[in-house]
Coordinates of C-alpha atoms and ligand atoms in Angstrom, one line a residue:
X94 CA 3.4 17.5 14.8
X95 CA 4.5 15.7 12.6
X96 CA 3.3 11.9 11.5
X97 CA 5.3 9.2 9.9
X98 CA 5.6 8.5 6.2
X99 CA 5.2 4.8 6.2
X100 CA 3.4 2.3 8.7
X101 CA 6.1 0.2 10.4
X102 CA 6.6 -3.3 10.4
X103 CA 8.4 -3.8 13.6
X104 CA 11.6 -6.1 13.6
X105 CA 11.7 -5.7 17.7
X106 CA 9.9 -3.7 20.3
X107 CA 11.7 -1.9 24.1
X108 CA 10.2 0.7 26.0
X109 CA 13.2 3.0 26.2
X110 CA 15.1 3.8 23.9
X111 CA 18.7 5.1 23.4
X112 CA 20.3 7.0 20.1
X113 CA 24.0 6.3 21.2
X114 CA 26.7 5.0 23.2
X115 CA 28.6 8.1 24.3
X116 CA 28.0 9.3 28.3
X117 CA 24.8 10.8 27.5
X118 CA 23.0 6.9 25.9
X119 CA 24.8 4.6 29.1
X120 CA 23.6 7.2 30.7
X121 CA 20.1 7.6 30.3
X122 CA 20.0 3.7 29.8
X123 CA 20.8 3.1 33.6
X124 CA 18.4 5.6 34.5
X125 CA 15.7 4.0 32.6
X126 CA 16.8 -0.1 33.3
X127 CA 17.0 1.3 37.6
X128 CA 13.9 2.6 36.0
X129 CA 12.4 -0.6 36.1
X130 CA 12.5 -0.3 32.5
X131 CA 13.5 -2.1 29.8
X132 CA 16.4 -0.6 27.7
X133 CA 17.8 -1.2 24.2
X134 CA 20.7 0.7 23.0
X135 CA 21.3 1.7 19.1
X136 CA 25.4 2.7 18.5
X137 CA 25.6 3.6 14.8
X138 CA 29.5 2.2 14.8
X139 CA 31.2 -1.0 15.2
X140 CA 32.5 0.3 19.0
X141 CA 31.1 1.4 22.1
X142 CA 31.4 5.5 23.2
X143 CA 31.3 7.4 20.5
X144 CA 33.5 11.0 21.5
X145 CA 33.4 10.4 25.0
X146 CA 35.7 7.3 24.7
X147 CA 38.1 9.2 23.3
X148 CA 38.1 12.0 25.2
X149 CA 39.1 12.7 29.0
X150 CA 36.5 10.5 30.4
X151 CA 36.3 14.2 33.2
X152 CA 32.6 14.8 34.4
X153 CA 32.5 19.0 35.9
X154 CA 29.6 18.8 38.6
X155 CA 29.2 21.9 40.8
X156 CA 28.1 20.9 44.3
X157 CA 29.6 17.4 44.5
X158 CA 30.0 14.9 47.8
X159 CA 33.2 14.1 46.4
X160 CA 34.1 18.4 47.0
X161 CA 35.0 18.1 51.0
X162 CA 37.4 15.3 50.9
X163 CA 39.7 17.6 48.9
X164 CA 38.8 21.0 51.4
X165 CA 36.9 22.4 48.5
X166 CA 33.1 24.1 49.9
X167 CA 31.3 25.1 47.7
X168 CA 26.8 26.0 47.3
X169 CA 23.8 26.0 45.2
X170 CA 24.6 29.6 45.2
X171 CA 28.8 30.5 43.8
X172 CA 28.0 27.3 40.8
X173 CA 24.4 29.1 40.1
X174 CA 25.8 32.2 40.1
X175 CA 29.4 31.4 38.1
X176 CA 27.5 29.4 35.6
X177 CA 24.7 32.4 34.5
X178 CA 27.9 34.4 33.6
X179 CA 29.1 32.4 31.2
X180 CA 26.0 31.0 29.4
X181 CA 26.4 35.1 28.9
X182 CA 22.4 35.0 28.3
X183 CA 22.5 32.1 25.8
X184 CA 20.3 30.0 28.1
X185 CA 17.4 28.8 30.1
X186 CA 18.5 30.1 33.0
X187 CA 15.7 27.3 34.7
X188 CA 17.5 24.5 32.5
X189 CA 21.0 25.5 34.1
X190 CA 19.1 25.3 37.5
X191 CA 17.9 22.1 36.9
X192 CA 22.0 21.3 34.9
X193 CA 23.4 22.9 38.5
X194 CA 20.7 20.5 41.0
X195 CA 20.6 17.1 39.5
X196 CA 24.6 16.8 38.4
X197 CA 25.2 15.9 41.9
X198 CA 22.1 13.2 41.7
X199 CA 23.6 12.1 38.3
X200 CA 27.1 11.8 40.0
X201 CA 25.8 9.9 42.8
X202 CA 23.5 7.8 40.8
X203 CA 26.1 7.1 38.0
X204 CA 28.5 5.7 41.5
X205 CA 25.8 3.4 42.7
X206 CA 24.8 1.4 39.5
X207 CA 28.7 1.0 38.2
X208 CA 29.9 0.5 40.9
X209 CA 33.4 3.0 40.6
X210 CA 34.1 5.7 42.7
X211 CA 35.2 9.1 41.2
X212 CA 38.0 11.6 42.5
X213 CA 37.7 15.4 42.8
X214 CA 40.5 17.2 41.1
X215 CA 41.6 19.6 43.8
X216 CA 44.3 21.7 41.3
X217 CA 42.3 21.0 37.8
X218 CA 40.9 24.6 38.5
X219 CA 37.7 26.1 36.4
X220 CA 37.9 27.7 33.3
X221 CA 37.2 31.5 34.5
X222 CA 38.1 30.4 38.4
X223 CA 38.3 34.5 39.4
X224 CA 35.1 34.3 38.5
X225 CA 32.3 34.6 40.6
X226 CA 31.0 32.3 41.8
X227 CA 34.7 30.2 39.6
X228 CA 36.7 27.5 42.2
X229 CA 40.4 26.5 42.8
X230 CA 40.2 23.1 41.9
X231 CA 37.6 19.9 42.7
X232 CA 34.4 21.0 40.1
X233 CA 36.2 18.7 37.8
X234 CA 35.9 15.1 38.4
X235 CA 38.3 11.7 37.6
X236 CA 36.5 9.0 36.6
X237 CA 39.8 7.1 37.2
X238 CA 41.8 3.7 35.6
X239 CA 40.0 0.4 34.3
X240 CA 40.6 -2.3 33.4
X241 CA 39.8 -3.1 30.2
X242 CA 39.2 -7.2 30.4
X243 CA 36.4 -6.8 32.5
X244 CA 34.5 -6.6 30.1
X245 CA 35.5 -9.4 28.9
X246 CA 33.9 -10.7 24.7
X247 CA 33.6 -7.1 24.6
X248 CA 36.5 -5.5 25.3
X249 CA 37.0 -5.1 21.8
X250 CA 34.7 -2.9 20.9
X251 CA 35.0 -0.2 23.4
X252 CA 36.1 2.6 21.2
X253 CA 39.9 3.6 21.9
X254 CA 41.3 7.2 21.9
X255 CA 44.3 7.5 18.8
X256 CA 46.2 9.1 22.0
X257 CA 45.4 7.9 24.9
X258 CA 45.2 5.2 24.3
X259 CA 48.4 3.5 25.1
X260 CA 49.5 5.9 28.6
X261 CA 47.3 4.4 31.4
X262 CA 47.0 7.4 34.2
X263 CA 44.1 9.2 35.7
X264 CA 43.6 12.8 35.8
X265 CA 45.5 13.0 39.2
X266 CA 48.5 11.5 38.3
X267 CA 49.2 13.6 35.0
X268 CA 48.7 16.6 36.9
X269 CA 51.3 14.7 40.2
X270 CA 53.5 14.0 37.7
X271 CA 53.3 16.9 35.3
X272 CA 52.5 15.3 32.0
X273 CA 52.6 18.8 30.0
X274 CA 55.6 20.5 31.5
X275 CA 57.8 17.2 32.1
X276 CA 57.4 14.5 30.1
X277 CA 60.4 12.5 30.5
X278 CA 60.0 12.1 34.7
X279 CA 57.1 10.4 33.0
X280 CA 56.9 6.4 35.6
X281 CA 57.5 4.9 32.0
X282 CA 57.9 1.7 33.0
X283 CA 54.8 1.4 35.7
X284 CA 53.0 2.7 32.6
X285 CA 54.2 0.5 30.1
X286 CA 52.8 -2.3 32.2
X287 CA 49.6 -1.1 33.1
X288 CA 49.1 -0.8 28.8
X289 CA 50.2 -4.6 28.6
X290 CA 48.1 -5.6 31.9
X291 CA 44.7 -3.9 30.2
X292 CA 44.3 -1.3 31.9
X293 CA 42.6 1.8 30.3
X294 CA 41.8 5.7 32.1
X295 CA 40.6 8.6 31.4
X296 CA 37.2 9.1 28.6
X297 CA 38.0 4.6 28.1
X298 CA 37.9 3.8 31.3
X299 CA 34.8 6.2 32.0
X300 CA 32.9 4.7 29.2
X301 CA 33.9 1.2 30.1
X302 CA 33.3 1.4 34.0
X303 CA 29.5 2.6 32.2
X304 CA 29.9 -0.4 30.1
X305 CA 30.0 -2.8 32.6
X306 CA 27.6 -2.2 34.9
X307 CA 25.1 -1.5 31.7
X308 CA 25.3 -5.4 30.1
X309 CA 25.4 -6.0 33.5
X310 CA 22.3 -4.8 33.7
X311 CA 21.5 -7.2 30.9
X312 CA 20.0 -3.8 29.3
X313 CA 20.7 -4.9 24.5
X314 CA 23.6 -3.1 23.5
X315 CA 22.5 -3.1 19.5
X316 CA 25.9 -2.1 17.3
X317 CA 26.9 -1.0 13.8
X318 CA 23.2 -0.1 13.3
X319 CA 22.2 4.1 12.4
X320 CA 19.0 5.4 13.1
X321 CA 17.2 7.0 10.9
X322 CA 13.5 8.4 10.9
X323 CA 11.5 9.2 14.2
X324 CA 8.4 7.2 13.6
X325 CA 5.6 9.5 15.2
X326 CA 2.3 8.5 15.3
X327 CA -1.2 9.9 17.0
X328 CA 1.8 13.2 17.4
X329 CA 3.9 10.3 20.1
X330 CA 6.8 9.0 18.5
X331 CA 7.1 5.6 19.4
X332 CA 9.6 4.0 17.6
X333 CA 12.4 4.7 15.5
X334 CA 13.7 3.5 12.2
X335 CA 17.3 2.4 12.1
X336 CA 19.6 0.6 9.1
X337 CA 21.5 -2.7 10.2
X338 CA 23.6 -4.2 7.3
X339 CA 22.3 -2.4 4.6
X340 CA 18.2 -3.3 6.0
X341 CA 15.5 -1.3 7.4
X342 CA 14.6 -1.9 10.2
X343 CA 11.4 -0.5 12.9
X344 CA 11.9 -0.6 16.5
X345 CA 9.6 -0.2 19.0
X346 CA 9.9 2.3 22.1
X347 CA 6.6 2.2 24.4
X348 CA 7.8 4.0 26.6
X349 CA 9.9 6.5 24.8
X350 CA 13.4 7.5 22.2
X351 CA 16.2 9.6 23.9
X352 CA 18.3 11.0 21.8
X353 CA 21.8 10.9 22.1
X354 CA 23.7 10.9 19.5
X355 CA 26.1 13.3 19.8
X356 CA 26.6 16.6 17.9
X357 CA 27.3 17.3 14.2
X358 CA 29.9 18.4 14.1
X359 CA 31.5 16.3 11.3
X360 CA 29.2 17.0 8.7
X361 CA 30.1 20.0 6.4
X362 CA 26.5 21.1 6.2
X363 CA 25.1 21.1 8.9
X364 CA 27.6 23.0 10.3
X365 CA 28.6 25.9 7.4
X366 CA 24.5 25.7 7.3
X367 CA 24.6 26.7 12.1
X368 CA 27.4 27.4 13.6
X369 CA 29.4 31.2 14.0
X370 CA 32.5 30.1 13.0
X371 CA 34.4 27.7 9.8
X372 CA 35.2 24.1 11.9
X373 CA 37.5 22.9 9.8
X374 CA 39.3 20.3 11.8
X375 CA 36.6 18.4 14.7
X376 CA 38.6 16.4 17.6
X377 CA 35.7 13.4 18.3
X378 CA 36.1 10.2 16.6
X379 CA 33.8 10.6 13.4
X380 CA 30.2 9.8 12.6
X381 CA 29.0 12.9 14.6
X382 CA 26.7 14.1 11.3
X383 CA 24.1 15.5 13.3
X384 CA 21.5 12.6 12.8
X385 CA 19.9 12.8 15.3
X386 CA 19.3 16.7 15.6
X387 CA 17.9 15.6 11.9
X388 CA 16.1 13.6 13.4
X389 CA 14.3 15.4 16.1
X390 CA 14.4 18.8 13.1
X391 CA 11.9 16.2 11.2
X392 CA 9.4 15.9 14.2
X393 CA 9.5 19.9 14.5
X394 CA 11.9 20.1 17.1
X395 CA 12.3 24.1 18.6
X396 CA 16.7 24.5 18.3
X397 CA 18.4 26.5 20.5
X398 CA 22.0 27.5 20.3
X399 CA 22.8 26.9 16.8
X400 CA 25.9 29.0 16.3
X401 CA 27.8 27.6 19.0
X402 CA 30.6 24.6 19.2
X403 CA 32.8 23.6 22.4
X404 CA 35.7 25.3 20.7
X405 CA 38.7 23.6 20.7
X406 CA 42.0 24.6 19.0
X407 CA 43.2 21.6 16.0
X408 CA 47.1 20.6 15.5
X409 CA 47.2 18.4 13.0
X410 CA 50.5 15.4 12.0
X411 CA 50.2 14.8 8.2
X412 CA 49.0 11.3 7.6
X413 CA 48.0 10.1 11.7
X414 CA 43.9 9.2 10.0
X415 CA 41.5 7.8 13.2
X416 CA 38.3 5.5 11.5
X417 CA 39.4 6.8 7.9
X418 CA 39.5 10.7 8.2
X419 CA 42.0 12.5 8.8
X420 CA 42.8 12.2 13.6
X421 CA 42.9 16.8 14.5
X422 CA 43.7 16.7 18.0
X423 CA 43.0 19.3 20.2
X424 CA 46.1 21.0 21.8
X425 CA 44.9 21.4 25.2
X426 CA 48.9 22.2 25.7
X427 CA 50.8 22.9 23.9
X428 CA 50.4 26.8 23.5
X429 CA 49.8 27.2 27.7
X430 CA 53.6 26.3 27.6
X431 CA 56.5 28.7 27.5
X432 CA 58.2 29.5 24.4
X433 CA 54.9 29.3 22.4
X434 CA 52.8 32.1 21.1
X435 CA 50.4 32.1 17.9
X436 CA 50.2 34.7 15.7
X437 CA 48.3 36.0 12.5
X438 CA 48.7 36.4 9.4
X439 CA 50.0 39.3 10.4
X440 CA 52.6 37.8 12.5
X441 CA 51.0 39.2 15.1
X442 CA 49.4 38.4 18.5
X443 CA 46.4 38.0 19.1
X444 CA 44.3 36.6 21.9
X445 CA 46.4 34.5 25.8
X446 CA 47.2 32.0 23.8
X447 CA 47.1 29.7 27.0
X448 CA 43.1 31.0 27.8
X449 CA 40.3 27.5 27.5
X450 CA 40.5 26.3 24.7
X451 CA 36.8 27.1 24.6
X452 CA 37.3 30.8 24.9
X453 CA 40.3 30.7 22.5
X454 CA 38.8 30.4 19.8
X455 CA 36.4 33.1 19.5
X456 CA 38.6 35.2 18.0
X457 CA 40.2 33.0 14.8
X458 CA 36.8 34.3 14.1
X459 CA 37.2 38.1 14.0
X460 CA 35.9 39.4 11.3
X461 CA 37.7 42.6 9.2
X462 CA 35.3 44.0 7.6
X463 CA 36.6 46.2 5.3
X464 CA 39.0 43.3 4.6
X465 CA 36.3 40.6 4.0
X466 CA 37.8 38.3 6.1
X467 CA 38.6 36.7 9.6
X468 CA 41.7 38.8 10.4
X469 CA 42.7 36.2 12.2
X470 CA 42.3 33.0 10.3
X471 CA 44.6 30.6 9.6
X472 CA 47.2 31.4 12.9
X473 CA 50.2 29.4 13.4
X474 CA 50.9 28.2 16.7
X475 CA 54.5 29.8 16.7
X476 CA 57.9 28.1 19.1
X477 CA 61.3 27.9 19.8
X478 CA 64.0 25.1 20.5
X479 CA 63.9 25.5 23.7
X480 CA 61.0 24.9 23.7
X481 CA 61.7 21.3 21.8
X482 CA 64.9 20.1 23.9
X483 CA 62.0 19.9 27.3
X484 CA 58.2 20.4 26.4
X485 CA 57.1 16.6 23.9
X486 CA 55.0 18.1 21.4
X487 CA 52.1 15.2 20.1
X488 CA 53.5 12.4 18.9
X489 CA 57.0 14.3 19.6
X490 CA 59.7 13.6 22.8
X491 CA 62.0 16.5 24.1
X492 CA 65.2 15.7 22.8
X493 CA 64.9 14.1 19.7
X494 CA 65.7 15.2 16.4
X495 CA 63.0 17.9 14.8
X496 CA 60.2 16.3 13.2
X497 CA 59.9 17.0 9.9
X498 CA 56.0 17.8 10.2
X499 CA 57.2 20.7 11.5
X500 CA 58.3 23.4 8.7
X501 CA 61.2 24.8 10.4
X502 CA 64.1 27.9 9.9
X503 CA 66.9 29.8 11.1
X504 CA 65.8 32.5 11.2
X505 CA 62.0 33.9 12.5
X506 CA 61.8 35.5 9.2
X507 CA 62.8 32.9 7.1
X508 CA 60.3 31.3 8.9
X509 CA 57.3 33.9 8.2
X510 CA 58.7 33.1 3.8
X511 CA 57.8 30.0 4.6
X512 CA 54.3 30.2 6.2
X513 CA 53.2 33.8 4.7
X514 CA 53.6 35.6 7.4
X515 CA 54.8 38.6 7.6
X516 CA 58.4 38.5 8.7
X517 CA 58.7 42.2 10.1
X518 CA 55.8 41.9 12.1
X519 CA 56.8 38.7 13.6
X520 CA 60.4 39.4 14.2
X521 CA 58.4 42.8 16.6
X522 CA 55.9 40.6 17.6
X523 CA 58.7 37.9 19.1
X524 CA 60.8 40.9 20.2
X525 CA 58.2 41.7 22.9
X526 CA 56.8 38.9 23.8
X527 CA 60.6 38.6 25.1
X528 CA 59.8 41.9 26.4
X529 CA 56.9 40.9 28.9
X530 CA 58.4 37.1 30.0
X531 CA 62.2 39.1 31.1
X532 CA 59.1 40.7 33.5
X533 CA 56.5 37.5 33.5
X534 CA 53.6 39.9 33.8
X535 CA 51.7 40.0 29.9
X536 CA 50.3 43.0 29.9
X537 CA 48.9 43.2 26.2
X538 CA 46.7 39.2 26.6
X539 CA 46.7 38.3 30.6
X540 CA 48.3 35.3 29.5
X541 CA 49.3 33.0 33.4
X542 CA 47.7 35.1 34.6
X543 CA 44.8 32.8 36.2
X544 CA 45.1 29.7 37.4
X545 CA 44.2 28.3 34.3
X546 CA 46.5 28.9 32.7
X547 CA 49.3 27.9 35.2
X548 CA 47.3 23.9 35.6
X549 CA 49.0 23.9 31.9
X550 CA 52.3 25.7 32.6
X551 CA 55.0 24.9 33.8
X552 CA 55.1 25.4 37.6
X553 CA 58.8 25.3 37.3
X554 CA 59.5 28.4 35.0
X555 CA 59.8 31.7 36.1
X556 CA 58.9 34.4 37.3
X557 CA 55.8 33.4 34.6
X558 CA 54.5 29.5 33.9
X559 CA 53.4 30.2 30.7
X560 CA 56.2 32.4 29.1
X561 CA 59.4 32.2 28.1
X562 CA 61.8 33.8 25.0
X563 CA 61.5 32.8 22.1
X564 CA 64.9 33.2 21.1
X565 CA 66.7 29.9 19.7
X566 CA 67.5 29.5 16.5
X567 CA 66.5 27.2 14.2
X568 CA 62.4 28.8 15.4
X569 CA 59.0 26.6 14.7
X570 CA 55.7 26.8 13.5
X571 CA 52.3 24.4 12.9
X572 CA 49.2 25.5 11.7
X573 CA 46.6 25.8 14.0
X574 CA 42.7 25.0 12.6
X575 CA 39.3 25.9 14.3
X576 CA 38.4 22.6 15.5
X577 CA 35.7 21.3 18.3
X578 CA 35.6 18.3 20.6
X579 CA 32.1 18.7 19.6
X580 CA 29.1 20.4 18.5
X581 CA 26.3 22.0 21.5
X582 CA 23.5 23.4 19.7
X583 CA 20.4 21.1 20.1
X584 CA 16.7 20.2 20.8
X585 CA 15.6 22.3 23.3
X586 CA 15.2 21.1 26.1
X587 CA 12.6 21.0 30.0
X588 CA 14.1 20.1 33.0
X589 CA 13.1 16.2 32.7
X590 CA 14.5 16.6 28.9
X591 CA 12.2 16.2 27.4
X592 CA 12.5 17.9 23.9
X593 CA 9.9 21.0 23.1
X594 CA 8.5 22.5 19.8
X595 CA 8.4 25.8 18.7
X596 CA 6.0 26.4 20.9
X597 CA 6.7 25.1 23.5
X598 CA 5.1 21.7 23.9
X599 CA 6.6 18.3 25.1
X600 CA 7.0 16.2 21.7
X601 CA 5.1 12.9 24.1
X602 CA 8.3 9.9 23.3
X603 CA 10.9 12.2 22.9
X604 CA 14.0 12.7 25.0
X605 CA 17.4 14.3 24.1
X606 CA 21.1 14.9 26.1
X607 CA 24.3 15.4 25.7
X608 CA 25.6 17.1 22.4
X609 CA 22.8 16.8 20.4
X610 CA 20.1 18.9 23.2
X611 CA 20.6 22.1 22.8
X612 CA 23.7 22.5 25.5
X613 CA 23.1 24.4 28.3
X614 CA 26.2 26.7 29.5
X615 CA 25.2 28.4 25.9
X616 CA 28.7 30.0 24.9
X617 CA 30.5 29.0 27.9
X618 CA 32.7 26.4 29.5
X619 CA 32.3 26.1 33.0
X620 CA 34.8 23.5 33.9
X621 CA 36.7 20.4 32.9
X622 CA 33.9 18.1 32.3
X623 CA 31.7 20.4 31.6
X624 CA 29.9 18.8 28.2
X625 CA 30.2 15.4 29.7
X626 CA 28.8 16.5 33.4
X627 CA 25.8 18.2 31.7
X628 CA 25.1 15.3 29.2
X629 CA 25.2 12.8 32.0
X630 CA 23.1 14.8 33.9
X631 CA 20.8 15.5 30.8
X632 CA 21.0 11.6 30.4
X633 CA 20.1 10.4 33.7
X634 CA 17.2 12.8 34.1
X635 CA 16.1 11.9 30.6
X636 CA 16.5 8.0 31.0
X637 CA 14.2 8.6 34.9
X638 CA 11.9 10.3 33.1
X639 CA 10.7 8.6 30.2
X640 CA 11.0 5.0 32.4
X641 CA 8.1 6.7 34.6
X642 CA 5.2 7.5 31.3
X643 CA 2.6 5.4 30.1
X644 CA 3.4 2.3 27.8
X645 CA 2.4 2.5 24.4
Ligands
FAD255 C1 40.3 14.9 22.4 C2 38.9 14.8 23.8 C3 39.4 14.7 24.6 C4 37.8 15.3 25.4 N1 37.8 15.6 26.9 C5 36.0 15.6 28.2 C6 36.3 15.9 29.2 O1 37.6 15.8 29.7 N2 35.3 16.1 29.3 C7 34.7 16.5 28.7 O2 32.6 16.7 29.8 N3 34.7 16.9 27.9 C8 35.2 15.5 27.0 N4 35.3 16.5 25.2 C9 34.2 16.6 25.5 C10 33.7 15.4 25.4 O3 34.0 13.8 24.9 C11 31.6 15.0 24.0 O4 31.2 16.2 24.3 C12 31.0 13.8 24.1 O5 31.4 12.8 25.2 C13 29.8 13.6 24.6 O6 29.7 13.1 24.6 P1 27.6 12.6 24.4 O7 27.4 11.0 24.7 O8 26.8 14.2 23.0 O9 28.2 12.2 22.8 P2 29.1 11.1 21.4 O10 29.8 10.8 23.4 O11 29.8 11.3 21.2 O12 27.7 9.2 21.5 C14 27.3 10.1 21.0 C15 27.4 7.8 20.2 O13 25.8 8.0 19.6 C16 26.1 7.6 17.9 N5 25.7 8.8 17.5 C17 24.9 8.9 16.2 N6 24.6 9.0 15.2 C18 24.0 8.2 15.0 C19 22.4 7.1 14.6 N7 22.1 7.7 13.3 N8 22.2 6.7 15.1 C20 22.5 5.7 16.2 N9 24.1 5.8 17.5 C21 24.4 7.3 16.9 C22 27.8 7.5 17.6 O14 28.0 6.9 17.1 C23 28.9 7.9 19.3 O15 28.5 6.9 19.5 C24 36.6 16.0 24.2 C25 36.3 15.5 23.5 C26 37.5 14.9 23.1 C27 38.0 14.4 20.9

């Protein structure tokens, strides 16, 4: 065990100190509060919510109590089988059981503590619904809408999504309205009215509801305060040093410290040090710099899953920024809709473009040992005018002139020349792609075979909702960058979310939850909401256990 370098002069004291105000942190805070502890949440940013607040706000909870409402049966055994397969031997089976057993309990707890009700998403399939134990829907849960005015003076302190911020629709509505395939059919008048009223959705709604409950329970939330060092005495973590308005403070945590500070996706050095592939375009808000990971390492925490992220392809509109850094938009749908394909510099397809974003990214990192380079980077998404006529592309709506941030050309060869892709290769790939689109069967990469692919496709596009010819000039290209909605590696924990040292012994007083914790699903992504679902589950376990510890 490591010891703090200097004796602390406490600025304040609490029972349970939570570092980070995302989904994992606020769940930990609510759970510790319910168990009778005085709780303080430290947040580095000036706003509450982290990546959770800009997310889709969906939680993946297998075997949850809302599934019968949408007619989907589930069981512990099916969920375990499914998650174990996706974890691919990279996670501890006991922790997978912990997730499967406790996620439904966490959900019931959050619904009670935050006085909210989630809705099971009947048609949002697991990310591999055809695998044994996979489900066609029901495990992913929608947090609904939230009236941000209910936060009073905290309304302006809730982090808001730069992407989903203006369109207050539930995930259920977005699905029913065909948000991806029929953007012009959205009820814009209703959305405008909701916006005027201050209604918000997705991650903003989730964090808004958690924040409202946190404030109602008089849990202290201290913004613009960055934890920097764990304070250890006699082998136990008893507090944290932090920086506030340029000054150092020290907060005593009598019962425990919960690290819930998110991943390390914005730290170039940690990403280069640990990740299996280059992560150049993270999708989360800047701020997840691995502070919690470094604090855990500094007290001897064991680490796991460090090569992994919740990978996600990123698209960029030049000049767009969020919190002073480039805005990297995760591409969840463009690549799944007809009239698009992704190619490498040889102009060749290399993956089912409609695959879930996490698994899709893995072939981007494949390495050619002879050429000593990654065969599929850089990669480009190619589309034609038919796509722009029918579907939205980030800020572009159908029927408008092509945006100037798209590379465009009258022929595929001319487009290839502009993006330095092999022209003959691109033409041959498009010809082959058009044959597959006509047949409605992608015998090369199986695009459009899985129910998951269809979720992001166009149901009116026949015979395959994900395949459409690329033939109508002009042709367009955008670079697809390696991104991630968060990293997955971090401190190893036990089923109480206590951080373990390299001998497998719990470090007294220290907990981790969310993306700062070693992800329990290994390299896999079970379904929409699996990152927040797992983060909030381990947050719930951490808060409950920390509150029970004997105070120092
Ligand atoms: C566009 C987008 C959509 C997504 N949609 C979904 C979805 O629908 N469902 C899903 O499950 N996942 C989704 N994700 C991923 C998900 O948002 C994250 O994996 C998850 O929110 C991480 O939760 P967390 O609590 O671990 O961290 P975060 O929510 O990122 O919270 C961590 C907080 O800790 C703070 N912090 C960092 N360092 C310090 C420090 N030193 N001191 C104090 N505070 C600190 C950060 O500022 C941040 O506020 C999405 C992500 C993006 C970007």
